[in-house]
Every structure is written in C-alpha cells, then in structure tokens.
XYZ file of C-alpha atoms in Angstrom:
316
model
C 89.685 -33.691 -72.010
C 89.255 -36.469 -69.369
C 88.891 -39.746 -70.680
C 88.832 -43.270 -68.923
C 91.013 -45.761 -71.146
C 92.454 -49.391 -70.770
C 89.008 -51.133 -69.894
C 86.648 -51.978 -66.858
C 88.981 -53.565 -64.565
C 92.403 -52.937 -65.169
C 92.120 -49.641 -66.701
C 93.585 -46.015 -66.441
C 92.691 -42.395 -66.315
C 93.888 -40.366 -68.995
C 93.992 -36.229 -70.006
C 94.575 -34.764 -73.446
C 95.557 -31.019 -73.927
C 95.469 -29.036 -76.646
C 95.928 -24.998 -77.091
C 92.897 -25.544 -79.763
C 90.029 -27.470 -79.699
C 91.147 -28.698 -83.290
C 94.435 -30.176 -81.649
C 97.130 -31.017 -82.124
C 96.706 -33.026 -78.677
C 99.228 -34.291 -76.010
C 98.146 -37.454 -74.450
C 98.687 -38.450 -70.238
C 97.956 -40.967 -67.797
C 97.392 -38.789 -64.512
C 95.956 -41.808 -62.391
C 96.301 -45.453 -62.338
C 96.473 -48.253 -60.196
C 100.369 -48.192 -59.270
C 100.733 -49.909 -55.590
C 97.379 -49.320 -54.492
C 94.451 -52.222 -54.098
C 92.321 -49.567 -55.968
C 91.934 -51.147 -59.372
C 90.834 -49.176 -62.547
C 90.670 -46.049 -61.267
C 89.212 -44.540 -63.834
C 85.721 -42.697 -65.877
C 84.967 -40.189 -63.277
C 84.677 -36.763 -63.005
C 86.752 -33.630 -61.720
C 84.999 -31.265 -59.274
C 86.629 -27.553 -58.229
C 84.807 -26.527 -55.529
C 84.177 -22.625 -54.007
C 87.540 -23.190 -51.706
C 89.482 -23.326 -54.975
C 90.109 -27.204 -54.375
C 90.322 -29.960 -56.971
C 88.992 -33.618 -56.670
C 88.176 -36.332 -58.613
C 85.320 -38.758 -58.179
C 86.126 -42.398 -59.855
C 84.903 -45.491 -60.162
C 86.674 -49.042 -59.216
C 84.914 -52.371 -60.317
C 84.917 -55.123 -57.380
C 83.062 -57.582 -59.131
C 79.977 -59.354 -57.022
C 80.420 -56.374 -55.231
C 80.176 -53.713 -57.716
C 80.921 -50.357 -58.560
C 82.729 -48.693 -55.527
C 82.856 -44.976 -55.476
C 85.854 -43.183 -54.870
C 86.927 -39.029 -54.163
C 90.512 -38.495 -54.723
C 92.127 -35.444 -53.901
C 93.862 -33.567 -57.177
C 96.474 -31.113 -58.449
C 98.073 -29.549 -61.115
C 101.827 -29.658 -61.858
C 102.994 -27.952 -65.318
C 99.125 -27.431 -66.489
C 98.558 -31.093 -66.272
C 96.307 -32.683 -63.482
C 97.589 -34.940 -60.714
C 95.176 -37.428 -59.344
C 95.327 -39.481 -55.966
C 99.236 -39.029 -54.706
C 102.333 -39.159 -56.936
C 104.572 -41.027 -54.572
C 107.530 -41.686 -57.276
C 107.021 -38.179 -58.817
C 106.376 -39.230 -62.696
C 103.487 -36.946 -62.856
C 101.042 -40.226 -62.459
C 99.271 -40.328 -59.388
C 97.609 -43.407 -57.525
C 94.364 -43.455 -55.939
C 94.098 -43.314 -51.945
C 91.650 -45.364 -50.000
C 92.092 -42.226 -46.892
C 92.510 -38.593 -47.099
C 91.042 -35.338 -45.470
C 87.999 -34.305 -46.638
C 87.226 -31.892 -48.931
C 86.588 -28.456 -47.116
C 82.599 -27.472 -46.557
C 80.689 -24.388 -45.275
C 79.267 -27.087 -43.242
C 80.476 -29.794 -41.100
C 79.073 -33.341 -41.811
C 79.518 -36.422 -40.058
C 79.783 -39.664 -41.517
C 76.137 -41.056 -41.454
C 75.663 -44.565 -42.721
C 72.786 -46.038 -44.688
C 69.445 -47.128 -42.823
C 69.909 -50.801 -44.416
C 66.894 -52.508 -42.392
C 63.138 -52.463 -43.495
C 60.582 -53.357 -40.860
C 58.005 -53.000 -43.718
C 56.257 -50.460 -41.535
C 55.702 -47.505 -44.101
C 52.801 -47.318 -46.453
C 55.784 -47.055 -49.154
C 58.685 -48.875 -50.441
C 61.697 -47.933 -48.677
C 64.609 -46.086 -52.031
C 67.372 -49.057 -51.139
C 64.796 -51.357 -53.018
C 64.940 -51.509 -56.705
C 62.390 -53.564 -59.212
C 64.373 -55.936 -61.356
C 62.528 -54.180 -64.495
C 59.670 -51.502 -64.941
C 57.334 -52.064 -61.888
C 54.213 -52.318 -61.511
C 51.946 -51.126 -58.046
C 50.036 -54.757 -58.196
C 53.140 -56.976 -57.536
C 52.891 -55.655 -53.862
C 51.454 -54.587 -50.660
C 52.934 -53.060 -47.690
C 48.758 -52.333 -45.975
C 47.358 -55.657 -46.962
C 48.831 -57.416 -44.028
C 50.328 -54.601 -42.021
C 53.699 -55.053 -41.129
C 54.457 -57.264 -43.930
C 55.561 -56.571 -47.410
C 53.400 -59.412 -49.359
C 54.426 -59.813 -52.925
C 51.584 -61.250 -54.936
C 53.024 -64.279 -57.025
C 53.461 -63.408 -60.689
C 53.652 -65.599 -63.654
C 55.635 -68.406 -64.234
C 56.533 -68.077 -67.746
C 58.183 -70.230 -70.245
C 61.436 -68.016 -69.786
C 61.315 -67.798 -65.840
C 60.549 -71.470 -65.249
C 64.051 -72.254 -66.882
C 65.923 -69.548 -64.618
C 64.812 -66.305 -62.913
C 67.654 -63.710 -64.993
C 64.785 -61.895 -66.867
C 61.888 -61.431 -64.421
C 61.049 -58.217 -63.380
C 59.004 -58.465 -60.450
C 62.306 -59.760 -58.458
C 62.667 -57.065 -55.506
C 66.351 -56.226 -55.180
C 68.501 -54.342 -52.663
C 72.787 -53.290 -53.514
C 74.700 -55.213 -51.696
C 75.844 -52.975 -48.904
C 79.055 -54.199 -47.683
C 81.937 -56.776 -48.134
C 80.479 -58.671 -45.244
C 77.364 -59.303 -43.460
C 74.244 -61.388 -42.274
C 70.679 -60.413 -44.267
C 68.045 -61.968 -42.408
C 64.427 -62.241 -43.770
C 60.993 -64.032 -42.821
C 58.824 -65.531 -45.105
C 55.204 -67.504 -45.433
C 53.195 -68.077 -48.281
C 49.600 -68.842 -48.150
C 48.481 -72.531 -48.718
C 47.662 -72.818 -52.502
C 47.427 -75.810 -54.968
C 49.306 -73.851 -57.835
C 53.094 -74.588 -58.594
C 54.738 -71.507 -57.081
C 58.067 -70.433 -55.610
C 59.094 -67.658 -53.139
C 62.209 -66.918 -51.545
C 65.527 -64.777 -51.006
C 67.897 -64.507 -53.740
C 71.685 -63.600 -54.020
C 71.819 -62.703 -57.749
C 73.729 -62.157 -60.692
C 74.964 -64.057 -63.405
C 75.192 -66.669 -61.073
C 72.845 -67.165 -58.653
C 70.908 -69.086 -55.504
C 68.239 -68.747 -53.423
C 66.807 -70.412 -50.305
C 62.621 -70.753 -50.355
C 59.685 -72.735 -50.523
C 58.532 -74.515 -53.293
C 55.209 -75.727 -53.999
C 53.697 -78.487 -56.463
C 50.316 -78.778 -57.994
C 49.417 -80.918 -55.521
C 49.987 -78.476 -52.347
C 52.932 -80.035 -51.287
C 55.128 -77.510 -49.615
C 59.315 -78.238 -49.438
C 62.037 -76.199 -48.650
C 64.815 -75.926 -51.463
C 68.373 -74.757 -52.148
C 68.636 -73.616 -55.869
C 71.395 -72.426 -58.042
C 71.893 -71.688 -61.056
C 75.096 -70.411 -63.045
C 75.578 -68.849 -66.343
C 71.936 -67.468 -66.006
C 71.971 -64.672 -68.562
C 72.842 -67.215 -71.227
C 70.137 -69.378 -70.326
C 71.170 -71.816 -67.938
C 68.844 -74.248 -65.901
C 67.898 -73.524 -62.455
C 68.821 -77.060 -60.603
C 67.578 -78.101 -57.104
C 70.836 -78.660 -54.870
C 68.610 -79.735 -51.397
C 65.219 -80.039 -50.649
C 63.263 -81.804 -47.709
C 59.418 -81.635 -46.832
C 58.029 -78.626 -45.217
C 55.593 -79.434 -42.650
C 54.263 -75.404 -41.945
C 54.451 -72.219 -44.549
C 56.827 -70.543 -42.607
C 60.691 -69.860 -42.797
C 63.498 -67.540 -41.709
C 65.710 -67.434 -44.528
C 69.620 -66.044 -43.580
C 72.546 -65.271 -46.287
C 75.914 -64.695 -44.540
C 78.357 -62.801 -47.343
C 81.882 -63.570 -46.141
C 84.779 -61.107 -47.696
C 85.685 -62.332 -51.337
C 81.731 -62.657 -51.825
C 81.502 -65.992 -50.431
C 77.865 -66.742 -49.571
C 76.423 -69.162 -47.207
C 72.542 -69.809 -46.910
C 70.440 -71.458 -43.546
C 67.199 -71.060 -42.604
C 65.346 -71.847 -39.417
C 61.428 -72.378 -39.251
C 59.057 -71.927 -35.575
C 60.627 -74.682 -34.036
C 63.773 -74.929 -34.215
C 66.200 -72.574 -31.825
C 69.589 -72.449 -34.179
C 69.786 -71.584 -37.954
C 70.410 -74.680 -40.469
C 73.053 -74.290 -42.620
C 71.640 -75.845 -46.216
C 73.950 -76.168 -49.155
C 77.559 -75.488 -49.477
C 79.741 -72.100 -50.540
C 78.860 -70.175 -53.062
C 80.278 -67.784 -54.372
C 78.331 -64.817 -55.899
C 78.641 -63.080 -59.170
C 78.376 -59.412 -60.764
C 75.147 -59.417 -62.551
C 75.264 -57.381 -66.096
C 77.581 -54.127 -65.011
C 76.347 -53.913 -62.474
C 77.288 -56.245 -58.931
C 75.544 -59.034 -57.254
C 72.152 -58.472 -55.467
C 69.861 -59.463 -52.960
C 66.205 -60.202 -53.629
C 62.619 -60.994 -52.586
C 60.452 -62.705 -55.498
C 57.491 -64.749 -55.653
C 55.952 -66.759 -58.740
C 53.233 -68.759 -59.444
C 51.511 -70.203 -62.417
C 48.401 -69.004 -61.167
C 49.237 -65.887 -60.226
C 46.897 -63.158 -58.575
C 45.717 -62.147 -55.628
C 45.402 -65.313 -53.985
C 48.350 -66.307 -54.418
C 51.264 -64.419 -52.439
C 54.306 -64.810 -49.935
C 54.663 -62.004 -47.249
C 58.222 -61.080 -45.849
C 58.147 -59.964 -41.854
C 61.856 -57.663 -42.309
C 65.049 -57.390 -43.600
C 67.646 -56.911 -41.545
C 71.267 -56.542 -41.718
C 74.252 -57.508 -39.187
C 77.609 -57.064 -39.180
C 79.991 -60.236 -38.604
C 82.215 -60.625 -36.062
C-alpha cells in the first residue's frame, strides 16, 4: 500500500507490505525530500506502463503558487519500490526536478499552455474557473463582441466586508513563478455603488479597479485585504479621482510570489506603479489566483464592466 505521511509540506512517501492483506505489515519511506528543493514529495500515484516501466506522479506544495505536479522515475530493489534516485543507497530515494521521459508509442513535444484570452470565442476559454457554482447570466462574451462583460452581481452583507466567499469572481491558476498579466477594463457610467477590477487572491488578497459611489463618482483604488477567510476587512490602500471609465490594469508576479500592481488609462504612455509589494497567499488548498469580478448593489443588466484581454508575458 502507498500512503503519503508526515503532512502537506514537509511530508514523506511511504509503502507497507504484507504477504496477506490481514498483515502483519512492514512499514518504508521510499521517497522524501533528502537534498532536493522538491518538498513533500508525497500522495501520488504509481503508473507501470506497456514498456514494463515504473513512475510515480507526486505532488509538492509551493504555497501562493500551489500544487506542482511531479513524474519521478521508479524501481524496485528487494520487492520494495524506489522513487526519484537513491544517491546514498538507503533504499530512500529523492525526487528529481529532470529525467528522460517515460517511453511512448508516440513522440510528443513539449507544448505549453495557450495562457492569453482575446475574448474572441462565443465560449469561456477551460483555464477560467468560477469561484463557486456558475451561473450563464454573470457573463457575456457576444454582448459586446470582443469583450468578456461581466454583469455586476450583488453586493451582499458578506462581500461588502471582503470578497473570500463570492462566487461570481472569474479566476485563472497562476501559471508560472513569474510573469506580467495584463488586462483592460471599463465599466459603464452608473449611479449604483459598484466595484470591478483584477484580483490576485487567496487568503490574502488585492486588487487594482474602479470604484464607484452612489453619487457616480468614479476613482481608481488599490485594495487589500489579509486574513480574508476569517473575515477580515477589505481596506483602501490608494485611491485618486478617475476622470474616464477606462483602465489597463497590470500585476507583475516576481519569483517568491511577490506582486506588484500599475495601471495606465488612454492617456498616459507608461504604466503607474500604485501601492507597494505584496506578497500573495495560497487560498484554501489550493494556491493563489488571478481574477476578474464585478459587483454592484444594483446589480443587473445595466450594470457591468467589460475586460478587452488577458494576456501574459514573461519577465526579463
């Protein structure tokens, strides 16, 4: 039997044996971290495939980055399994971050991820995911073609405190260690409280939008708020007036999930760098995540923000 052990983080893998299923059972670590910067390796699953190979495909937890998959190639010495490479020969191996791959009737090449939405389908692209159960109102990708427009849903007594248990937020993975995610945004003139923008969340999060008051006044804000699944506050770090409805919102994720937000509207030529680091946060098992949301306390159809892209770039 193959059994994770020693917890989330810092854990192990183990194998028990038996010659009956009623035991008695010998217990073994086969993988763990040793001198590797793999951490828990651990609560995966061992594949043979039809060229009489073994592998093992693992987890390790990264935090705001979250669960990174890993294939590590595995043996058998004395009927017990050997995962990763046994470099001090003790029978426990240690996960790899390189090795050949596993053999194939076919020959694949290493493809990567179409990250970037244009919003030019009639459907959602699968790297989004709904933040709970969705619902075919909360959007549009035909209404203004080109755009994904995200009608404004309530502002509740829960969300209006901090934004950890509304659905309609539109999330993406985060994709790498680093990068740039670059997004457009306008909302339509309205006289309703309301407040769209791009998110980096998790437990802790912030986001870079527009916020508008009962009055139609339009401002740009920096919000954050940490400790968010226990309730905390959302609080207002910078604001200034907004003069037009339109923004280009950027998040720059620097390696140790590091964030930095700027924005730049129509005229100006260079982003603005608003706020200062912040450092992102796993959300509930599962790792930090970017998002589109809009809210308003007059929500419907007349009330929406519409997003021109999302784009990635690498850093230099």
């Amino acid at each position: 039997m193959f059994a994770p052990a020693g917890g989330v983080d810092l854990g192990w893998q183990s194998v028990f044996r038996a010659k009956k299923i009623t035991g008695p059972y010998e217990a073994k670590v086969v993988m763990a971290q040793g001198n590797s910067v793999i951490n828990g390796p651990h609560q995966g699953a061992w594949v043979h495939t039809q060229f009489d190979e073994d592998w093992f495909i693992h987890f390790q937890s990264k935090q705001a980055y979250g669960r990174i998959t890993h294939l590590q190639p595995m043996r058998w010495d004395n009927d017990w399994p050997i995962i990763g490479i046994d470099k001090n020969g003790n029978g426990t191996g240690q996960p790899v971050l390189q090795h050949t791959k596993p053999r194939s009737k076919i020959n694949p090449q290493p493809t990567s991820i179409v990250d970037n939405d244009e919003f030019n389908s009639a459907e959602l692209s699968l790297l989004w995911q709904w933040n709970a159960n969705p619902s075919n109102s909360w959007y549009s990708l035909t209404d203004n073609p080109g755009f994904l427009r995200l009608y404004s849903q309530p502002i509740t007594a829960q969300n209006n405190t901090n934004l950890w248990s509304t659905p309609s937020l539109l999330l993406q993975k985060i994709p790498a260690e680093q990068f740039a995610f670059t997004t457009t945004l306008q909302v339509n003139k309205t006289s309703s409280a309301s407040s769209s923008g791009l998110i980096l969340f998790g437990e802790d999060y912030a986001w870079i939008g527009i916020k508008t008051s009962t009055t139609g006044e339009q401002q740009l804000v920096y919000v954050h708020c940490f400790n968010a699944r226990k309730g905390c506050k959302e609080s207002i770090v910078e604001q200034q007036p907004l003069t037009q409805p339109y923004l280009e919102l950027k998040v720059v994720l620097q390696p140790g999930a590091t964030a930095i937000f700027s924005y730049r509207t129509a005229a100006s030529a260079e982003f603005q760098i608003i706020g200062e680091h912040f450092q992102a946060k796993k959300g509930r098992w599962v790792g930090a995540k970017l998002a589109l949301f809009s809210l308003s306390q007059t929500p419907g159809a007349s009330n929406y923000a519409d997003f021109d892209y999302a784009r990635y770039d690498t850093l230099d």
